[in-house]
Amino acid sequence: MPSDSPKPVPLAGWGRYPRSQAVALRPERMGELRLPVGQVIARGQGRSYGDAALNAGRTVVLTERLNRMVSFDAATGVLRAEAGVTLGDILTTFVPRGWFLPVTPGTKYVSLGGAVACDVHGKNHHKEGGFGEYTRELLMMLADGSTVTCSPDRDPELFWATVGGMGLTGVILEVTVRLNPIRSAQIRASNHPVHNLQEALRLMSDPATDDDYSVCWLDTTRTGRSMGKGVLIVGHHAPQHPAPSTQHPPSPLPPHRRDAPRIPVLAPVPLLNRPAVRAFNIWYDAMNKAKGDYLCHYDPFFYPLDFVGGWNLLYGPGGLLQYQIVVPDRDAEAVLRDVLARLQRAGMVSFLTVLKRMGPEGRGYLSFPKEGWTLTLDMPIGKNKSLFAALDDVDRELVKIGGRVYLAKDSRLKPEAFAAMYPRLDAFRAVKRRVDPEGVFTSDLSRRLAI
Ligand SMILES: Cc1cc2nc3c(=O)[nH]c(=O)nc-3n(C[C@H](O)[C@H](O)[C@H](O)COP(=O)(O)OP(=O)(O)OC[C@H]3O[C@@H](n4cnc5c(N)ncnc54)[C@H](O)[C@@H]3O)c2cc1C
């Protein structure tokens, strides 16, 4: 390598496991972007947990400076923006004008490109579907350096291979997405204590308790009859701002504040260990159960974890594994109990465990969402080797019942299990062969899973 070649830099996803080194290109403007010789992958905010935005020994294109809003139609709510614009940027700009994201994941620090490439879902998937459903058009750079536009009507195969396609069809340059009108920045929320998994599933399916947004926090330290004890949190956008604002001039639609305090250093050992998880669960249960019906700003409702910047550092040097699965409706309670019991036997400690309902399967060929229930567990990797073996066992069970693992969170799935979980893989590969015959777009994830 000539001495003036750019040096590889260490990179990781949000879980800080695994890590690898790649040359990082960071174009300041879209017009500057040229694909290098060799293999490449785009990276947004690095909020996927595993190896989706890593490319060991190759190139990663950082899109964070490609963050300009291009146009907005105030009559229809259709926004066109560069792929590096974050969902947080969209909220600060458009909430005061009365618009909100149609779908949002549990952090606002993700890029538009990442939201499309993972076809992210939110607390409203059971009602509204995934991010791809609101994406009108994509401007992309393909492997040969050409730029193309695709949409559900224009080259729909490329569009649906790119929605959920984990960056493997090309670099998304611009995203056109439809926002939803809101009249208040507040959410009318209510909390319901749940005593076990059966009750959680029942309340989340019951129109009397269900709402536009719904998520159930579970205490995974519970076993036996109280397995799945937790708090169901539901809500919808308040129809109008109910209290006078303290702002001058008064605004019914204040966006979130920009800065959060940050964890300053990497914890030398996992601080989110068993005693901490137990204590957190008791506190969280007491705090949330007591709330009942309430109004709150959208920021704590959708993004409670964003209030501590760099919270992933608390998981220590080994990093964090987030395991997110979806299981079909049929026998969901028995299947979820079995998953939790297997992981409990393997010594699993999950700081934050959530259950959400999912609506019909996304149209993206590699989209994760599928009708049923999605369970997400956050686990320190530490020294617990039996955890990985237990997760392999769970993967095998998922394959049998038609469940799947979410690639945006994944760092350890095996290629055979992946292929069985994603039956539209052949449709994806056909598009990949057409637009990227030489395999320019690769990532550590695509090599691990033989995508
Ligand atoms: C606290 C937290 C909560 C989360 N909650 C949810 C949730 O509720 N629902 C959910 O669905 N996800 C959730 N996620 C995952 C997160 O929303 C996704 O991983 C999202 O894609 C991250 O966006 P990013 O910009 O950081 O992408 P990165 O992590 O940088 O990249 C993710 C993938 O997108 C591709 N990509 C990024 N930009 C482009 C581009 N311009 N062109 C082509 N490909 C691109 C990358 O190649 C990679 O494959 C959560 C993550 C965190 C940290």
XYZ file of C-alpha atoms and ligand atoms in Angstrom:
504
model
C 0.000 0.000 0.000
C 1.502 3.415 -0.907
C 2.330 5.494 2.173
C -0.288 8.168 1.301
C -3.157 5.628 1.202
C -5.790 6.426 3.803
C -5.240 4.456 7.011
C -7.918 2.008 8.180
C -9.785 3.135 11.298
C -11.388 0.912 13.964
C -15.170 0.792 13.715
C -17.977 -0.908 15.623
C -21.749 -0.847 15.742
C -23.730 0.317 18.772
C -23.141 -3.003 20.561
C -19.367 -2.483 20.234
C -19.147 -6.123 19.174
C -17.658 -7.124 16.811
C -15.099 -4.513 15.764
C -13.098 -4.251 12.569
C -10.939 -1.803 10.680
C -11.798 -0.176 7.367
C -10.813 2.831 5.327
C -13.423 5.518 5.990
C -14.434 7.990 3.277
C -16.452 10.980 4.411
C -17.687 13.041 1.467
C -18.696 16.589 2.406
C -21.157 16.834 -0.470
C -23.036 14.364 -2.599
C -21.198 15.508 -5.732
C -17.884 14.481 -4.114
C -18.863 10.856 -3.666
C -16.885 8.475 -5.898
C -16.874 4.768 -5.170
C -13.349 3.531 -4.519
C -11.889 0.470 -6.220
C -12.791 -2.618 -4.192
C -15.612 -3.402 -1.817
C -17.574 -0.766 0.041
C -20.532 -0.254 2.371
C -22.410 2.887 3.433
C -22.642 3.816 7.111
C -25.092 6.243 8.717
C -24.941 6.912 12.472
C -23.568 3.445 13.379
C -26.679 2.704 15.479
C -27.142 -0.803 14.149
C -25.812 -3.038 16.903
C -23.647 -5.575 15.079
C -21.583 -5.724 11.885
C -24.005 -4.327 9.269
C -22.021 -1.105 8.790
C -18.542 -2.669 9.112
C -16.311 -3.752 6.238
C -13.047 -5.282 7.495
C -10.030 -4.360 5.373
C -12.249 -2.589 2.824
C -14.020 0.782 2.614
C -16.869 2.355 4.559
C -18.591 5.486 3.219
C -19.638 7.734 6.098
C -22.785 9.598 5.109
C -22.989 11.926 8.114
C -22.064 15.052 6.122
C -24.640 14.317 3.424
C -27.267 15.884 5.625
C -29.122 18.527 3.662
C -32.882 18.812 3.461
C -33.714 19.154 -0.235
C -37.424 20.031 -0.395
C -40.644 19.885 1.612
C -44.223 20.064 0.432
C -46.252 21.618 3.254
C -49.517 20.533 1.603
C -48.690 16.822 1.562
C -45.923 16.454 4.167
C -43.562 14.921 1.598
C -39.919 15.557 2.511
C -36.923 14.944 0.285
C -33.612 14.881 2.141
C -30.092 13.548 1.839
C -29.554 10.143 3.378
C -27.306 11.402 6.192
C -30.067 13.587 7.692
C -31.018 12.080 11.048
C -34.519 11.442 12.320
C -33.640 13.864 15.145
C -32.867 16.580 12.551
C -36.247 15.959 10.944
C -38.049 16.259 14.278
C -36.320 19.507 15.306
C -37.160 21.037 11.935
C -40.669 19.733 11.358
C -42.331 19.205 14.756
C -42.701 23.000 15.214
C -44.444 23.062 11.813
C -46.825 20.285 12.857
C -45.279 17.184 11.259
C -43.990 13.948 12.758
C -42.236 10.825 11.525
C -44.696 8.143 10.389
C -42.463 5.457 11.932
C -39.644 5.882 14.406
C -37.267 3.445 16.077
C -36.294 3.734 19.768
C -33.555 6.290 19.082
C -33.722 9.456 17.005
C -29.971 9.288 16.301
C -30.300 7.247 13.124
C -29.887 8.419 9.568
C -32.572 8.344 6.893
C -30.357 6.001 4.850
C -30.045 3.626 7.820
C -33.795 3.806 8.487
C -34.515 2.712 4.902
C -31.697 0.146 4.675
C -33.001 -1.579 7.846
C -36.685 -0.839 7.112
C -36.938 0.198 10.754
C -40.136 -0.266 12.712
C -41.552 1.510 15.733
C -44.132 1.101 18.462
C -46.848 1.412 15.801
C -45.866 -1.426 13.457
C -49.086 -3.302 14.252
C -51.044 -0.340 12.859
C -48.759 1.442 10.408
C -46.078 -0.961 9.138
C -42.398 -0.150 8.671
C -40.435 2.870 7.423
C -40.382 1.537 3.854
C -44.159 1.906 3.586
C -43.780 5.707 3.839
C -40.732 5.946 1.587
C -41.816 7.365 -1.749
C -38.564 7.403 -3.675
C -34.844 6.738 -3.350
C -31.946 8.314 -5.229
C -29.101 5.802 -5.213
C -25.547 5.328 -6.383
C -25.088 1.871 -7.856
C -21.936 -0.257 -8.090
C -20.972 1.138 -11.521
C -21.052 4.683 -10.117
C -24.297 5.610 -11.889
C -27.143 7.298 -10.001
C -30.681 5.980 -10.363
C -34.079 6.717 -8.892
C -36.324 3.918 -7.705
C -39.722 3.829 -6.044
C -42.603 1.395 -5.555
C -43.570 2.205 -9.186
C -40.181 2.775 -10.786
C -37.939 -0.323 -10.673
C -39.883 -1.731 -7.714
C -37.548 -4.745 -7.495
C -34.567 -2.468 -6.798
C -36.680 -0.399 -4.390
C -37.861 -3.390 -2.314
C -34.402 -4.953 -2.379
C -33.014 -1.686 -0.983
C -35.710 -1.225 1.692
C -34.358 -3.546 4.393
C -31.437 -4.454 2.098
C -28.739 -3.501 4.634
C -26.866 -1.227 2.188
C -26.019 -4.115 -0.132
C -27.663 -2.773 -3.317
C -25.912 0.625 -3.359
C -25.472 3.906 -1.516
C -28.761 5.664 -0.804
C -28.147 9.338 -1.569
C -31.585 10.868 -1.048
C -34.799 9.663 0.540
C -38.293 10.984 -0.134
C -40.579 10.221 2.779
C -44.077 11.259 3.819
C -44.447 12.806 7.277
C -47.658 12.726 9.332
C -49.488 15.835 10.578
C -49.683 16.393 14.358
C -51.337 19.111 16.441
C -49.273 18.712 19.585
C -45.780 17.566 20.536
C -47.350 15.703 23.456
C -48.340 12.074 23.678
C -51.396 11.019 25.633
C -50.079 7.876 27.258
C -51.193 5.289 29.751
C -49.396 2.535 31.611
C -50.877 -0.824 32.562
C -49.166 -3.242 34.931
C -49.024 -6.769 33.502
C -48.540 -9.802 35.727
C -47.239 -12.280 33.193
C -46.683 -12.937 29.513
C -50.200 -14.203 28.917
C -51.645 -10.954 30.246
C -49.175 -8.890 28.210
C -50.252 -10.596 24.977
C -53.907 -10.296 25.892
C -53.806 -6.576 26.757
C -51.792 -5.755 23.650
C -54.374 -7.533 21.471
C -57.379 -5.984 23.213
C -58.757 -2.873 21.426
C -59.756 -1.503 24.851
C -56.128 -1.231 25.971
C -54.311 -1.061 22.640
C -53.435 2.304 21.096
C -51.560 3.804 18.119
C -48.257 3.164 19.887
C -47.736 0.205 22.150
C -44.747 -1.426 23.845
C -44.471 -3.715 26.833
C -41.409 -3.692 29.060
C -40.718 -7.107 30.606
C -38.753 -8.027 33.718
C -36.679 -11.014 32.609
C -35.548 -11.801 36.136
C -39.063 -13.283 36.663
C -39.628 -16.997 36.185
C -42.537 -19.458 36.459
C -46.033 -17.981 36.680
C -44.772 -14.400 36.767
C -42.501 -14.785 33.742
C -43.201 -11.776 31.548
C -44.275 -9.485 34.386
C -43.904 -5.888 33.306
C -45.598 -2.674 32.263
C -47.514 -2.054 29.050
C -47.067 1.514 27.799
C -49.475 2.759 25.121
C -50.227 6.162 23.656
C -51.221 8.395 20.753
C -50.450 11.945 19.650
C -52.491 14.355 21.753
C -55.179 15.916 19.527
C -54.169 19.397 20.662
C -51.801 20.960 23.138
C -53.682 20.940 26.438
C -51.635 23.313 28.583
C -50.425 26.858 27.939
C -46.831 26.813 26.752
C -44.144 28.661 28.735
C -42.361 29.561 25.498
C -42.456 33.118 24.065
C -44.056 33.291 21.621
C -46.029 30.287 22.840
C -45.518 27.179 20.736
C -47.788 24.172 20.984
C -45.169 22.122 19.191
C -41.803 22.381 20.956
C -39.267 19.917 19.552
C -36.844 17.959 21.719
C -33.700 19.554 23.159
C -30.541 18.731 21.349
C -28.046 17.703 24.005
C -28.000 14.800 26.423
C -25.361 14.206 29.114
C -22.856 11.582 27.983
C -21.290 8.605 29.732
C -17.697 9.869 29.596
C -15.689 6.614 29.552
C -15.961 2.937 28.772
C -16.810 0.990 31.939
C -13.888 -1.347 32.779
C -16.353 -4.173 33.585
C -20.041 -4.565 32.635
C -21.923 -2.299 35.055
C -25.262 -3.599 33.844
C -24.742 -6.894 35.648
C -27.266 -9.128 37.439
C -27.680 -7.047 40.658
C -27.958 -3.832 38.615
C -30.572 -5.392 36.337
C -32.580 -6.637 39.314
C -32.477 -3.204 40.974
C -33.370 -1.440 37.713
C -36.357 -3.698 37.131
C -37.765 -3.066 40.611
C -37.349 0.689 40.199
C -38.740 0.737 36.644
C -41.745 -1.334 37.663
C -42.582 0.933 40.599
C -42.056 4.135 38.639
C -44.103 3.193 35.600
C -46.913 1.283 37.287
C -47.732 4.338 39.348
C -48.146 6.625 36.347
C -51.577 5.561 35.040
C -52.812 8.037 32.396
C -50.569 10.994 31.637
C -49.360 13.460 29.035
C -45.719 13.553 28.059
C -43.523 15.070 25.408
C -42.722 12.791 22.468
C -39.016 12.713 23.422
C -39.213 10.647 26.661
C -42.083 8.599 25.200
C -40.227 7.439 22.091
C -36.584 7.888 23.020
C -35.992 7.268 26.752
C -32.527 5.823 26.039
C -31.412 8.967 24.221
C -31.380 10.780 27.568
C -27.998 9.225 28.375
C -25.535 9.623 25.511
C -23.152 6.686 25.084
C -25.097 4.355 27.398
C -23.659 1.422 25.455
C -20.321 2.106 27.215
C -21.874 0.833 30.459
C -21.730 -2.688 29.025
C -17.953 -2.728 29.407
C -15.167 -3.847 27.089
C -16.913 -7.052 25.911
C -19.765 -5.046 24.406
C -23.459 -5.675 24.187
C -25.539 -8.090 22.228
C -29.046 -7.140 21.293
C -31.122 -10.108 20.237
C -34.378 -9.215 18.514
C -36.689 -11.858 17.159
C -40.179 -11.996 15.716
C -42.466 -14.966 16.273
C -45.804 -15.610 14.557
C -49.092 -15.205 16.452
C -49.698 -18.926 16.599
C -48.587 -20.341 19.974
C -46.790 -17.051 20.668
C -47.089 -17.367 24.426
C -45.578 -20.873 24.537
C -42.826 -19.923 22.095
C -41.859 -16.740 23.964
C -41.888 -18.569 27.310
C -39.616 -21.206 25.829
C -37.207 -18.558 24.468
C -37.031 -16.746 27.814
C -36.611 -20.011 29.758
C -33.794 -21.219 27.495
C -31.941 -17.923 27.818
C -32.521 -17.766 31.571
C -30.995 -21.239 31.893
C -27.987 -19.998 29.918
C -27.457 -17.222 32.477
C -28.944 -14.399 30.389
C -29.063 -10.973 32.037
C -31.137 -8.549 29.967
C -31.147 -4.961 31.121
C -33.987 -3.887 28.914
C -36.454 -6.342 27.406
C -39.381 -5.213 25.314
C -42.255 -6.855 23.523
C -44.077 -5.248 20.603
C -46.821 -6.334 18.262
C -46.084 -6.487 14.553
C -48.487 -6.080 11.687
C -48.256 -7.669 8.227
C -44.856 -8.525 6.774
C -42.887 -5.656 5.203
C -42.505 -5.633 1.424
C -38.702 -5.333 1.522
C -37.164 -8.652 0.474
C -34.936 -8.704 3.574
C -37.233 -6.669 5.849
C -37.477 -8.033 9.361
C -41.088 -7.249 10.345
C -43.558 -10.064 10.098
C -47.018 -10.448 11.623
C -46.759 -11.556 15.241
C -44.703 -10.499 18.245
C -41.216 -9.098 18.475
C -39.094 -9.590 21.587
C -35.886 -7.614 22.136
C -33.256 -8.429 24.742
C -30.118 -6.392 25.610
C -27.344 -8.570 27.011
C -23.767 -7.859 28.065
C -21.454 -10.206 26.173
C -18.908 -10.494 28.986
C -17.543 -13.961 29.553
C -20.795 -15.921 29.285
C -19.929 -18.335 26.469
C -23.064 -20.451 26.950
C -25.156 -17.484 25.798
C -24.064 -17.838 22.171
C -24.820 -21.579 22.150
C -28.254 -20.912 23.679
C -28.987 -18.282 21.015
C -28.057 -20.791 18.290
C -30.582 -23.188 19.820
C -33.247 -20.490 19.862
C -32.474 -19.674 16.214
C -33.102 -23.319 15.291
C -36.449 -23.249 17.100
C -37.353 -19.998 15.332
C -36.663 -21.545 11.944
C -39.121 -24.356 12.771
C -41.959 -21.968 13.585
C -41.318 -19.323 10.914
C -39.698 -16.723 13.176
C -36.677 -14.601 12.376
C -33.805 -12.544 13.830
C -33.429 -8.805 13.052
C -30.271 -8.135 11.019
C -29.930 -4.536 12.275
C -29.277 -5.926 15.746
C -27.412 -9.059 14.779
C -23.742 -9.995 15.159
C -23.805 -13.793 15.452
C -26.530 -15.452 13.347
C -25.374 -18.360 11.133
C -25.885 -18.347 7.338
C -28.083 -21.475 7.270
C -30.466 -20.086 9.885
C -30.523 -16.701 8.122
C -31.416 -18.254 4.733
C -34.232 -20.250 6.338
C -35.599 -17.194 8.150
C -35.610 -14.918 5.081
C -37.406 -16.868 2.311
C -37.284 -13.920 -0.121
C -33.470 -14.080 -0.148
C -33.497 -15.429 -3.724
C -35.516 -12.419 -4.923
C -32.986 -10.170 -3.187
C -30.046 -12.020 -4.747
C -31.567 -11.701 -8.232
C -31.626 -7.891 -7.871
C -28.136 -7.905 -6.363
C -26.810 -9.861 -9.396
C -28.430 -7.336 -11.730
C -27.248 -4.107 -10.080
C -24.020 -5.303 -8.450
C -22.720 -8.326 -10.411
C -19.149 -7.926 -9.101
C -20.236 -7.728 -5.465
C -18.956 -4.205 -4.790
C -21.311 -3.632 -1.847
C -20.344 -5.948 0.983
C -20.152 -5.743 4.750
C -18.928 -7.943 7.575
C -22.572 -8.945 7.994
C -22.994 -9.885 4.317
C -19.848 -12.055 4.407
C -20.843 -13.722 7.706
C -24.325 -14.538 6.414
C -23.268 -15.286 2.816
C -25.806 -12.777 1.490
C -31.173 2.661 21.248
C -31.575 2.046 19.940
C -32.897 1.751 19.714
C -33.294 1.186 18.506
N -34.615 0.905 18.317
C -35.025 0.371 17.150
C -36.396 0.127 16.910
O -37.245 0.374 17.765
N -36.757 -0.358 15.697
C -35.837 -0.622 14.717
O -36.226 -1.041 13.639
N -34.519 -0.398 14.922
C -34.103 0.087 16.108
N -32.771 0.337 16.312
C -31.830 0.040 15.226
C -31.624 1.243 14.318
O -32.819 1.938 14.127
C -31.174 0.766 12.950
O -30.042 -0.066 13.053
C -30.854 1.932 12.002
O -30.686 1.439 10.724
C -29.581 2.645 12.387
O -29.367 3.718 11.488
P -27.914 4.259 11.244
O -27.994 5.509 10.473
O -27.178 4.307 12.534
O -27.323 3.102 10.327
P -25.950 2.288 10.461
O -25.949 1.529 11.720
O -24.804 3.170 10.186
O -26.150 1.268 9.245
C -27.156 0.290 9.312
C -27.337 -0.336 7.926
O -27.831 0.648 7.042
C -26.977 0.768 5.899
N -26.940 2.164 5.502
C -26.790 3.253 6.297
N -26.810 4.371 5.537
C -26.957 3.971 4.259
C -27.013 4.655 3.010
N -26.952 5.986 2.904
N -27.144 3.908 1.895
C -27.242 2.561 1.945
N -27.190 1.872 3.090
C -27.050 2.570 4.236
C -25.627 0.263 6.373
O -24.869 -0.209 5.295
C -26.022 -0.840 7.331
O -26.271 -2.018 6.635
C -32.329 0.909 17.501
C -30.986 1.209 17.722
C -30.602 1.776 18.937
C -29.143 2.090 19.166
